[in-house]
Amino acid sequence: MKTRSRNLKALIEEKTSHRVLRIVSVAGEVAQEMDYSAYLVGGVVRDLFLGVENLDVDITVEGDGIAFAKKLAEHLSGRVKGITRFGTAIVTLRGGFKVDVATARQEYYERPAALPIVEASSIREDQFRRDFTINAMAIKLNPGEFGKLIDSFGGERDLKKGVVRALHDGSFIDDPTRIFRAVRFSERYQFKIDEWTKKLIKQATDLAMFDELTIERVRDELVLIFSEKNPVRAIKKMAELHELKFIHPRIKFNKQLRKLLGNLKEVLNWFRSSLPKEKPSQWLIYFSALLHKLTVKEARATCQRFHLSRKDEEKVIRSKEGISRKLRHLGKEKLSPSQIYCQLEKLSLESLLVVMARARASRIVSERVSLYLRELRQVKLKVTGDDLKELGLKPGPRFAKILKKALYAKLDGSLKTKRDELNYVKMNISKTPSKA
Ligand code: CTP
């Protein structure tokens, strides 16, 4: 295969921040000093062409990557971390900026008899092991050749055509998490997955088994897909490529799920424009929505299989468990604000947004969840625990009960000032039975 090469020095200088430019220039000089070759690789090269900012500086070295990382750290007053036996390391710079360093794949040719092993490392070999052509370009950093593009597999052509294309037949078998990456890049950049690559994905989805270790990487890919700008389209594509079964075999991309996802998109847009300061975890919301038809037991097992944190698992479960009953209750003709509050108060923001998407069919329920999100959950009492202590009440369950009652009264509009609240509390101290 012919390797295209041309120089991107001007593009790098134009599109890259001063900081990154300095780092890559120093990297080139360090490599030169050590008689190595250093290359900028991976997503940062792709994004340079696309004019998208990418601060992940990945450098691959033909030579000893660890020794290079140490020298680079010396030159940039940084520190080397995370050294692995695969020749990778991270150089951390002031302000937390990170540079990932890798050693280009080394090929060992056994010489006959006792002669030493000859090592030949090559950037082309290294690039060939990567996922897609658009991610398999490299830019040489050594001075003199700084900016030289090494594009052995047509990455620039595919970027121009808008195509996600695998590098070889075995790509998805080598690393099945790539079946999700294909969707992620195709959705992010609005690229097509080429037909041959789709066939390889199809073969891989028929065969793929994710062991304990890989499943965490699959989870990380799902988190990234569901955090992208348009997860609904990505989920549709995952369904077309038979990928949803890896989340759970009972997930069906049917009319009901499509509707729920569409509602979710609207709900999130509404929420972001109404309360822009709050940042709900988008991936968790979409993940929860995908599990909405599963039983609580199945959903819990799925969260645990993907090693979600306890907290995230609870959010997923809370957006399912007992929700139909809550929605029925919230649809009743007359409900006071405190009755709405009482139905929703235990739900996290993420669960509330899923519930709101599920409630979309009923205007009254949607409005009530919206009222809760916009106003009710913000209502706080002015009286504090200290006020109650001053009134002679000892902290305990009775304490909490009285405060909750006061909050409900405030939600229903009967307490305006702190004095109102204090009077209400005083009145209730005598009324609320003490178990002690
Ligand atoms: N890579 C790969 N196979 C994977 C993961 C990564 O070949 N399963 C390679 C790709 O060349 C990729 C690079 O490693 O470009 C860096 O991976 P990563 O940081 O996950 O992706 P980026 O391409 O940088 O994309 P993003 O913008 O999402 O960070």
CSV table of C-alpha atoms and ligand atoms in Angstrom, one decimal:
chain,number,residue,atom,x,y,z
A,1,MET,CA,0.0,0.0,0.0
A,2,LYS,CA,1.3,3.5,-0.9
A,3,THR,CA,1.7,5.9,2.0
A,4,ARG,CA,0.6,9.4,1.2
A,5,SER,CA,2.8,12.0,2.7
A,6,ARG,CA,2.5,15.7,2.8
A,7,ASN,CA,3.3,18.4,5.3
A,8,LEU,CA,0.8,19.8,7.7
A,9,LYS,CA,3.1,22.2,9.6
A,10,ALA,CA,1.1,25.3,8.6
A,11,LEU,CA,-2.2,23.6,9.6
A,12,ILE,CA,-0.8,22.6,13.0
A,13,GLU,CA,0.5,26.1,13.6
A,14,GLU,CA,-2.8,27.6,12.7
A,15,LYS,CA,-5.2,25.3,14.5
A,16,THR,CA,-3.2,24.3,17.6
A,17,SER,CA,-3.0,26.2,20.8
A,18,HIS,CA,0.4,27.7,21.9
A,19,ARG,CA,0.6,25.2,24.7
A,20,VAL,CA,0.0,22.1,22.5
A,21,LEU,CA,2.3,23.5,19.8
A,22,ARG,CA,5.1,23.9,22.3
A,23,ILE,CA,4.6,20.3,23.7
A,24,VAL,CA,4.7,18.7,20.3
A,25,SER,CA,7.7,20.8,19.2
A,26,VAL,CA,9.6,19.8,22.3
A,27,ALA,CA,8.5,16.2,21.8
A,28,GLY,CA,10.0,16.3,18.3
A,29,GLU,CA,13.3,17.7,19.6
A,30,VAL,CA,13.5,15.2,22.4
A,31,ALA,CA,13.0,12.3,19.9
A,32,GLN,CA,15.6,13.7,17.6
A,33,GLU,CA,18.1,14.0,20.5
A,34,MET,CA,17.5,10.3,21.4
A,35,ASP,CA,17.6,9.2,17.7
A,36,TYR,CA,14.0,8.2,17.8
A,37,SER,CA,11.0,9.2,15.7
A,38,ALA,CA,8.0,10.7,17.4
A,39,TYR,CA,4.5,11.1,15.9
A,40,LEU,CA,1.3,12.7,16.9
A,41,VAL,CA,-1.4,10.0,16.5
A,42,GLY,CA,-5.1,9.1,17.0
A,43,GLY,CA,-8.1,11.4,17.5
A,44,VAL,CA,-6.1,14.6,17.7
A,45,VAL,CA,-4.9,14.2,14.1
A,46,ARG,CA,-8.4,13.4,12.9
A,47,ASP,CA,-9.8,16.5,14.7
A,48,LEU,CA,-7.0,18.7,13.3
A,49,PHE,CA,-8.4,18.0,9.8
A,50,LEU,CA,-12.0,18.5,11.0
A,51,GLY,CA,-11.1,21.8,12.7
A,52,VAL,CA,-12.4,20.4,16.0
A,53,GLU,CA,-10.5,21.2,19.2
A,54,ASN,CA,-9.0,18.1,20.8
A,55,LEU,CA,-6.7,18.3,23.8
A,56,ASP,CA,-5.8,14.7,23.9
A,57,VAL,CA,-2.2,14.7,22.9
A,58,ASP,CA,-1.2,11.2,22.0
A,59,ILE,CA,2.4,10.6,20.9
A,60,THR,CA,3.8,7.4,19.6
A,61,VAL,CA,7.5,6.8,19.5
A,62,GLU,CA,9.6,4.5,17.4
A,63,GLY,CA,12.1,3.7,20.1
A,64,ASP,CA,11.8,3.3,23.9
A,65,GLY,CA,8.6,5.1,24.8
A,66,ILE,CA,9.2,5.1,28.5
A,67,ALA,CA,12.7,6.6,28.2
A,68,PHE,CA,11.3,9.1,25.9
A,69,ALA,CA,8.4,10.0,28.3
A,70,LYS,CA,11.0,10.5,31.1
A,71,LYS,CA,13.1,12.9,29.0
A,72,LEU,CA,10.0,14.7,27.7
A,73,ALA,CA,8.9,15.2,31.3
A,74,GLU,CA,12.3,16.6,32.2
A,75,HIS,CA,12.1,19.1,29.3
A,76,LEU,CA,8.6,20.2,30.2
A,77,SER,CA,9.0,20.1,34.0
A,78,GLY,CA,6.3,17.5,34.2
A,79,ARG,CA,6.1,14.1,35.8
A,80,VAL,CA,5.8,10.6,34.4
A,81,LYS,CA,2.9,8.4,35.6
A,82,GLY,CA,1.2,5.2,34.7
A,83,ILE,CA,4.1,3.4,33.2
A,84,THR,CA,3.0,0.0,31.7
A,85,ARG,CA,4.9,-3.0,30.5
A,86,PHE,CA,3.5,-2.3,27.0
A,87,GLY,CA,5.7,0.8,26.8
A,88,THR,CA,3.0,3.4,27.5
A,89,ALA,CA,3.2,6.2,30.0
A,90,ILE,CA,1.5,9.5,30.8
A,91,VAL,CA,3.4,12.7,31.2
A,92,THR,CA,1.5,15.1,33.4
A,93,LEU,CA,2.3,18.8,33.2
A,94,ARG,CA,1.5,21.7,35.4
A,95,GLY,CA,-2.2,22.5,35.5
A,96,GLY,CA,-3.0,18.8,35.0
A,97,PHE,CA,-2.4,18.7,31.2
A,98,LYS,CA,-1.6,15.2,30.1
A,99,VAL,CA,0.4,13.8,27.2
A,100,ASP,CA,0.0,10.1,26.4
A,101,VAL,CA,3.1,8.4,25.2
A,102,ALA,CA,3.1,4.9,23.5
A,103,THR,CA,5.9,2.8,22.0
A,104,ALA,CA,5.2,1.9,18.4
A,105,ARG,CA,4.6,-1.8,18.0
A,106,GLN,CA,7.9,-3.6,17.8
A,107,GLU,CA,8.5,-6.5,15.5
A,108,TYR,CA,11.0,-9.1,16.5
A,109,TYR,CA,12.7,-11.1,13.7
A,110,GLU,CA,14.4,-14.2,15.0
A,111,ARG,CA,17.8,-14.5,13.5
A,112,PRO,CA,19.1,-18.1,13.0
A,113,ALA,CA,21.1,-19.7,15.8
A,114,ALA,CA,22.4,-17.5,18.6
A,115,LEU,CA,22.4,-14.2,16.8
A,116,PRO,CA,20.7,-11.4,18.6
A,117,ILE,CA,17.1,-10.5,17.9
A,118,VAL,CA,16.6,-7.6,15.6
A,119,GLU,CA,14.0,-5.1,16.5
A,120,ALA,CA,12.2,-3.1,13.9
A,121,SER,CA,9.5,-0.8,15.0
A,122,SER,CA,7.3,1.0,12.6
A,123,ILE,CA,4.7,3.6,12.8
A,124,ARG,CA,2.8,2.0,9.9
A,125,GLU,CA,2.4,-1.3,11.8
A,126,ASP,CA,1.3,0.6,14.8
A,127,GLN,CA,-1.3,2.5,12.8
A,128,PHE,CA,-2.6,-0.7,11.2
A,129,ARG,CA,-3.7,-2.1,14.6
A,130,ARG,CA,-6.0,0.8,15.1
A,131,ASP,CA,-9.8,1.0,14.7
A,132,PHE,CA,-10.6,3.1,11.7
A,133,THR,CA,-8.8,4.8,8.8
A,134,ILE,CA,-9.8,8.2,10.1
A,135,ASN,CA,-8.0,7.4,13.4
A,136,ALA,CA,-5.0,5.9,11.8
A,137,MET,CA,-3.1,8.9,10.6
A,138,ALA,CA,0.2,10.1,12.2
A,139,ILE,CA,2.1,13.4,12.0
A,140,LYS,CA,5.9,13.3,12.4
A,141,LEU,CA,7.2,15.7,15.0
A,142,ASN,CA,11.0,15.5,14.6
A,143,PRO,CA,12.5,18.9,13.5
A,144,GLY,CA,13.2,18.9,9.8
A,145,GLU,CA,10.2,16.7,9.1
A,146,PHE,CA,7.8,18.4,11.6
A,147,GLY,CA,4.3,18.2,10.2
A,148,LYS,CA,4.8,15.3,7.8
A,149,LEU,CA,1.6,13.4,7.4
A,150,ILE,CA,1.8,9.6,7.4
A,151,ASP,CA,-1.5,8.4,6.0
A,152,SER,CA,-1.0,4.8,5.0
A,153,PHE,CA,-4.7,3.7,4.9
A,154,GLY,CA,-6.6,6.6,3.3
A,155,GLY,CA,-7.6,8.4,6.5
A,156,GLU,CA,-7.7,11.8,4.9
A,157,ARG,CA,-9.7,10.5,1.9
A,158,ASP,CA,-12.3,8.9,4.3
A,159,LEU,CA,-12.5,12.1,6.3
A,160,LYS,CA,-13.3,14.0,3.1
A,161,LYS,CA,-15.9,11.4,2.0
A,162,GLY,CA,-17.3,11.2,5.5
A,163,VAL,CA,-16.8,7.4,6.0
A,164,VAL,CA,-16.0,5.3,9.0
A,165,ARG,CA,-14.0,2.4,7.6
A,166,ALA,CA,-12.2,-0.4,9.4
A,167,LEU,CA,-8.6,-1.1,8.6
A,168,HIS,CA,-8.8,-4.9,8.2
A,169,ASP,CA,-11.1,-7.9,8.4
A,170,GLY,CA,-10.1,-8.8,12.0
A,171,SER,CA,-10.6,-5.4,13.5
A,172,PHE,CA,-13.8,-6.1,15.4
A,173,ILE,CA,-12.7,-9.5,16.4
A,174,ASP,CA,-9.4,-8.1,17.8
A,175,ASP,CA,-11.4,-5.6,19.8
A,176,PRO,CA,-15.2,-5.9,19.9
A,177,THR,CA,-15.7,-2.6,21.7
A,178,ARG,CA,-15.0,-1.1,18.2
A,179,ILE,CA,-18.5,-2.1,17.1
A,180,PHE,CA,-19.7,0.7,19.5
A,181,ARG,CA,-17.0,3.1,18.5
A,182,ALA,CA,-18.1,2.8,14.9
A,183,VAL,CA,-21.5,4.1,15.8
A,184,ARG,CA,-20.0,6.8,18.0
A,185,PHE,CA,-17.8,8.3,15.4
A,186,SER,CA,-20.4,8.0,12.6
A,187,GLU,CA,-23.0,9.8,14.7
A,188,ARG,CA,-20.6,12.4,16.0
A,189,TYR,CA,-19.4,13.5,12.6
A,190,GLN,CA,-22.5,12.4,10.6
A,191,PHE,CA,-20.3,10.0,8.7
A,192,LYS,CA,-21.5,6.8,7.0
A,193,ILE,CA,-20.2,3.4,8.1
A,194,ASP,CA,-19.0,1.8,4.9
A,195,GLU,CA,-20.7,-1.4,3.7
A,196,TRP,CA,-17.8,-3.7,4.1
A,197,THR,CA,-17.3,-2.4,7.7
A,198,LYS,CA,-21.0,-2.9,8.4
A,199,LYS,CA,-20.6,-6.5,7.3
A,200,LEU,CA,-17.7,-7.0,9.6
A,201,ILE,CA,-19.7,-5.5,12.5
A,202,LYS,CA,-22.5,-7.8,11.7
A,203,GLN,CA,-20.2,-10.8,11.8
A,204,ALA,CA,-18.7,-9.6,15.1
A,205,THR,CA,-22.1,-9.0,16.7
A,206,ASP,CA,-23.0,-12.6,15.9
A,207,LEU,CA,-19.9,-13.8,17.6
A,208,ALA,CA,-18.9,-11.3,20.2
A,209,MET,CA,-18.8,-12.3,23.8
A,210,PHE,CA,-17.8,-9.7,26.3
A,211,ASP,CA,-15.8,-11.1,29.3
A,212,GLU,CA,-15.6,-9.4,32.6
A,213,LEU,CA,-12.7,-7.2,31.6
A,214,THR,CA,-14.0,-6.0,28.3
A,215,ILE,CA,-17.5,-5.3,29.7
A,216,GLU,CA,-16.1,-2.3,31.5
A,217,ARG,CA,-14.7,-1.0,28.3
A,218,VAL,CA,-18.0,-1.5,26.6
A,219,ARG,CA,-19.6,0.4,29.4
A,220,ASP,CA,-17.1,3.3,28.9
A,221,GLU,CA,-18.1,3.3,25.2
A,222,LEU,CA,-21.8,3.3,26.0
A,223,VAL,CA,-21.2,6.3,28.4
A,224,LEU,CA,-19.5,8.1,25.6
A,225,ILE,CA,-22.2,7.3,23.0
A,226,PHE,CA,-25.0,8.4,25.3
A,227,SER,CA,-23.1,11.6,26.2
A,228,GLU,CA,-22.8,12.6,22.5
A,229,LYS,CA,-25.0,15.3,21.1
A,230,ASN,CA,-27.7,13.1,19.5
A,231,PRO,CA,-27.9,9.7,21.4
A,232,VAL,CA,-31.3,8.9,19.9
A,233,ARG,CA,-29.9,8.6,16.4
A,234,ALA,CA,-26.9,6.6,17.8
A,235,ILE,CA,-29.3,4.2,19.6
A,236,LYS,CA,-31.2,3.8,16.3
A,237,LYS,CA,-28.0,2.9,14.6
A,238,MET,CA,-27.0,0.5,17.4
A,239,ALA,CA,-30.4,-1.2,16.9
A,240,GLU,CA,-29.8,-1.5,13.1
A,241,LEU,CA,-26.4,-3.1,13.8
A,242,HIS,CA,-27.9,-5.5,16.4
A,243,GLU,CA,-25.8,-4.0,19.2
A,244,LEU,CA,-28.5,-3.3,21.8
A,245,LYS,CA,-28.6,-7.0,22.7
A,246,PHE,CA,-25.2,-6.5,24.4
A,247,ILE,CA,-26.9,-4.2,26.9
A,248,HIS,CA,-29.8,-6.7,27.4
A,249,PRO,CA,-31.3,-9.2,25.0
A,250,ARG,CA,-34.8,-8.1,25.8
A,251,ILE,CA,-34.3,-4.5,24.7
A,252,LYS,CA,-36.3,-4.0,21.5
A,253,PHE,CA,-36.1,-0.9,19.4
A,254,ASN,CA,-39.9,-0.8,18.9
A,255,LYS,CA,-42.4,2.0,18.5
A,256,GLN,CA,-42.7,2.4,22.3
A,257,LEU,CA,-39.0,2.8,22.8
A,258,ARG,CA,-38.7,5.2,19.9
A,259,LYS,CA,-41.5,7.3,21.4
A,260,LEU,CA,-39.9,7.3,24.8
A,261,LEU,CA,-36.5,8.3,23.4
A,262,GLY,CA,-38.1,11.1,21.4
A,263,ASN,CA,-39.9,12.4,24.5
A,264,LEU,CA,-36.6,12.2,26.4
A,265,LYS,CA,-34.9,14.4,23.9
A,266,GLU,CA,-37.6,17.0,24.2
A,267,VAL,CA,-37.6,16.8,27.9
A,268,LEU,CA,-33.9,17.3,28.1
A,269,ASN,CA,-34.0,20.3,25.7
A,270,TRP,CA,-36.8,21.8,27.8
A,271,PHE,CA,-34.9,21.2,31.0
A,272,ARG,CA,-31.6,22.6,29.7
A,273,SER,CA,-33.2,25.8,28.5
A,274,SER,CA,-35.3,26.2,31.7
A,275,LEU,CA,-32.5,25.3,34.2
A,276,PRO,CA,-29.2,25.7,32.4
A,277,LYS,CA,-27.1,25.6,35.6
A,278,GLU,CA,-28.0,22.0,36.4
A,279,LYS,CA,-26.2,19.3,34.6
A,280,PRO,CA,-28.0,16.0,34.7
A,281,SER,CA,-26.0,13.0,33.6
A,282,GLN,CA,-27.2,12.5,30.1
A,283,TRP,CA,-25.7,9.0,29.5
A,284,LEU,CA,-27.4,7.7,32.7
A,285,ILE,CA,-30.8,9.1,31.5
A,286,TYR,CA,-30.6,7.3,28.2
A,287,PHE,CA,-29.2,4.1,29.7
A,288,SER,CA,-32.2,4.1,32.2
A,289,ALA,CA,-34.6,4.7,29.3
A,290,LEU,CA,-33.3,1.7,27.4
A,291,LEU,CA,-33.9,-0.5,30.4
A,292,HIS,CA,-37.5,0.7,31.0
A,293,LYS,CA,-39.2,-2.4,29.8
A,294,LEU,CA,-37.0,-4.8,31.8
A,295,THR,CA,-38.1,-6.0,35.2
A,296,VAL,CA,-36.4,-4.3,38.2
A,297,LYS,CA,-34.5,-7.5,38.8
A,298,GLU,CA,-33.2,-7.6,35.2
A,299,ALA,CA,-32.3,-3.9,35.3
A,300,ARG,CA,-30.4,-4.3,38.5
A,301,ALA,CA,-28.5,-7.3,37.1
A,302,THR,CA,-27.7,-5.2,34.0
A,303,CYS,CA,-26.3,-2.3,36.1
A,304,GLN,CA,-24.2,-4.8,38.1
A,305,ARG,CA,-22.9,-6.5,35.0
A,306,PHE,CA,-21.7,-3.2,33.7
A,307,HIS,CA,-20.2,-2.3,37.1
A,308,LEU,CA,-22.2,0.9,37.5
A,309,SER,CA,-21.6,2.6,40.8
A,310,ARG,CA,-24.1,1.9,43.6
A,311,LYS,CA,-25.4,5.4,43.2
A,312,ASP,CA,-25.9,5.2,39.5
A,313,GLU,CA,-27.6,1.8,39.9
A,314,GLU,CA,-30.0,3.3,42.4
A,315,LYS,CA,-30.8,6.1,40.0
A,316,VAL,CA,-31.6,3.6,37.2
A,317,ILE,CA,-33.8,1.5,39.5
A,318,ARG,CA,-35.6,4.5,40.9
A,319,SER,CA,-36.6,5.6,37.5
A,320,LYS,CA,-38.4,2.3,37.1
A,321,GLU,CA,-39.5,0.9,40.4
A,322,GLY,CA,-43.1,1.8,41.3
A,323,ILE,CA,-43.2,4.5,38.5
A,324,SER,CA,-46.4,3.3,36.9
A,325,ARG,CA,-48.2,3.7,40.3
A,326,LYS,CA,-46.7,7.1,40.8
A,327,LEU,CA,-47.8,8.2,37.4
A,328,ARG,CA,-51.3,7.0,38.0
A,329,HIS,CA,-51.3,8.9,41.3
A,330,LEU,CA,-50.0,12.0,39.7
A,331,GLY,CA,-52.8,11.9,37.1
A,332,LYS,CA,-55.5,12.2,39.8
A,333,GLU,CA,-57.9,15.2,39.4
A,334,LYS,CA,-57.0,17.2,42.5
A,335,LEU,CA,-53.6,17.1,44.0
A,336,SER,CA,-52.0,19.7,46.3
A,337,PRO,CA,-48.4,20.7,45.7
A,338,SER,CA,-47.3,18.8,48.8
A,339,GLN,CA,-49.0,15.6,47.4
A,340,ILE,CA,-47.1,16.1,44.2
A,341,TYR,CA,-43.9,16.6,46.2
A,342,CYS,CA,-44.5,13.5,48.2
A,343,GLN,CA,-44.6,11.3,45.1
A,344,LEU,CA,-41.4,12.7,43.6
A,345,GLU,CA,-39.2,13.7,46.4
A,346,LYS,CA,-37.1,10.5,46.5
A,347,LEU,CA,-36.2,10.6,42.9
A,348,SER,CA,-32.8,11.9,41.5
A,349,LEU,CA,-32.8,14.5,38.8
A,350,GLU,CA,-32.0,11.9,36.2
A,351,SER,CA,-34.8,9.6,37.3
A,352,LEU,CA,-37.2,12.6,37.3
A,353,LEU,CA,-36.3,13.4,33.7
A,354,VAL,CA,-37.0,9.8,32.7
A,355,VAL,CA,-40.3,9.9,34.6
A,356,MET,CA,-41.2,13.1,32.8
A,357,ALA,CA,-40.5,11.5,29.4
A,358,ARG,CA,-42.7,8.6,30.4
A,359,ALA,CA,-45.4,11.0,31.5
A,360,ARG,CA,-45.5,12.8,28.2
A,361,ALA,CA,-48.8,11.2,27.1
A,362,SER,CA,-50.7,12.9,30.0
A,363,ARG,CA,-50.6,16.6,30.0
A,364,ILE,CA,-51.6,16.9,33.6
A,365,VAL,CA,-48.9,14.5,34.8
A,366,SER,CA,-46.2,16.2,32.7
A,367,GLU,CA,-47.2,19.6,34.1
A,368,ARG,CA,-47.0,18.3,37.6
A,369,VAL,CA,-43.5,16.8,37.2
A,370,SER,CA,-42.5,20.0,35.5
A,371,LEU,CA,-43.9,22.0,38.5
A,372,TYR,CA,-41.9,19.8,40.8
A,373,LEU,CA,-38.7,20.3,38.8
A,374,ARG,CA,-39.0,24.0,38.3
A,375,GLU,CA,-40.4,25.0,41.7
A,376,LEU,CA,-41.4,22.5,44.4
A,377,ARG,CA,-38.0,20.8,44.8
A,378,GLN,CA,-36.5,24.3,45.4
A,379,VAL,CA,-38.7,25.1,48.4
A,380,LYS,CA,-36.8,25.1,51.6
A,381,LEU,CA,-37.9,26.0,55.2
A,382,LYS,CA,-36.4,29.0,56.9
A,383,VAL,CA,-36.6,27.4,60.3
A,384,THR,CA,-33.7,25.2,61.0
A,385,GLY,CA,-32.8,22.3,63.3
A,386,ASP,CA,-31.2,24.8,65.6
A,387,ASP,CA,-34.5,26.7,66.0
A,388,LEU,CA,-36.2,23.4,67.0
A,389,LYS,CA,-33.4,22.7,69.5
A,390,GLU,CA,-34.0,26.2,71.0
A,391,LEU,CA,-37.7,25.3,71.3
A,392,GLY,CA,-36.5,22.4,73.5
A,393,LEU,CA,-36.9,19.6,71.0
A,394,LYS,CA,-34.2,16.9,70.9
A,395,PRO,CA,-33.0,15.7,67.4
A,396,GLY,CA,-34.6,12.5,66.4
A,397,PRO,CA,-37.4,11.0,64.3
A,398,ARG,CA,-39.9,13.4,65.8
A,399,PHE,CA,-37.7,16.3,64.8
A,400,ALA,CA,-37.6,15.2,61.2
A,401,LYS,CA,-41.4,14.5,61.2
A,402,ILE,CA,-42.2,18.0,62.3
A,403,LEU,CA,-39.9,19.7,59.8
A,404,LYS,CA,-41.4,17.6,57.0
A,405,LYS,CA,-44.9,18.6,58.1
A,406,ALA,CA,-43.9,22.2,58.1
A,407,LEU,CA,-42.4,21.9,54.6
A,408,TYR,CA,-45.6,20.4,53.3
A,409,ALA,CA,-47.6,23.2,54.8
A,410,LYS,CA,-45.2,25.7,53.2
A,411,LEU,CA,-45.5,24.0,49.8
A,412,ASP,CA,-49.3,24.3,50.1
A,413,GLY,CA,-48.9,28.0,50.7
A,414,SER,CA,-50.0,28.3,54.3
A,415,LEU,CA,-46.6,29.5,55.7
A,416,LYS,CA,-45.0,32.6,54.2
A,417,THR,CA,-42.5,34.0,56.8
A,418,LYS,CA,-40.1,32.4,59.2
A,419,ARG,CA,-42.4,33.5,62.0
A,420,ASP,CA,-45.3,31.6,60.4
A,421,GLU,CA,-43.0,28.5,60.3
A,422,LEU,CA,-41.9,28.9,63.9
A,423,ASN,CA,-45.5,29.2,65.0
A,424,TYR,CA,-46.5,26.2,63.0
A,425,VAL,CA,-43.6,24.2,64.5
A,426,LYS,CA,-44.5,25.2,68.1
A,427,MET,CA,-48.1,24.2,67.5
A,428,ASN,CA,-47.0,20.8,66.2
A,429,ILE,CA,-44.6,20.1,68.9
A,430,SER,CA,-47.5,19.6,71.2
A,431,LYS,CA,-49.5,17.7,68.6
A,432,THR,CA,-46.9,15.3,67.2
A,433,PRO,CA,-46.7,12.2,69.4
A,434,SER,CA,-43.3,11.5,70.9
A,435,LYS,CA,-42.3,7.9,71.0
A,436,ALA,CA,-39.6,8.5,73.4
B,1,CTP,N1,-8.1,3.1,19.4
B,1,CTP,C1,-8.3,1.9,18.7
B,1,CTP,N2,-9.2,1.0,19.2
B,1,CTP,C2,-9.9,1.2,20.3
B,1,CTP,C3,-9.7,2.4,21.0
B,1,CTP,C4,-8.8,3.3,20.5
B,1,CTP,O1,-7.7,1.7,17.7
B,1,CTP,N3,-10.7,0.3,20.8
B,1,CTP,C5,-7.1,4.1,18.9
B,1,CTP,C6,-7.7,5.0,17.8
B,1,CTP,O2,-6.6,5.2,16.9
B,1,CTP,C7,-8.0,6.3,18.5
B,1,CTP,C8,-6.9,6.3,19.6
B,1,CTP,O3,-6.7,4.9,19.9
B,1,CTP,O4,-8.0,7.4,17.7
B,1,CTP,C9,-7.3,7.1,20.9
B,1,CTP,O5,-8.5,6.5,21.4
B,1,CTP,P1,-9.6,7.3,22.2
B,1,CTP,O6,-9.0,8.4,23.0
B,1,CTP,O7,-10.6,6.4,22.8
B,1,CTP,O8,-10.4,8.0,21.0
B,1,CTP,P2,-10.2,9.3,20.1
B,1,CTP,O9,-10.0,8.8,18.7
B,1,CTP,O10,-9.2,10.2,20.7
B,1,CTP,O11,-11.7,9.9,20.2
B,1,CTP,P3,-12.3,10.9,21.3
B,1,CTP,O12,-12.4,12.2,20.5
B,1,CTP,O13,-13.7,10.4,21.5
B,1,CTP,O14,-11.5,10.9,22.5
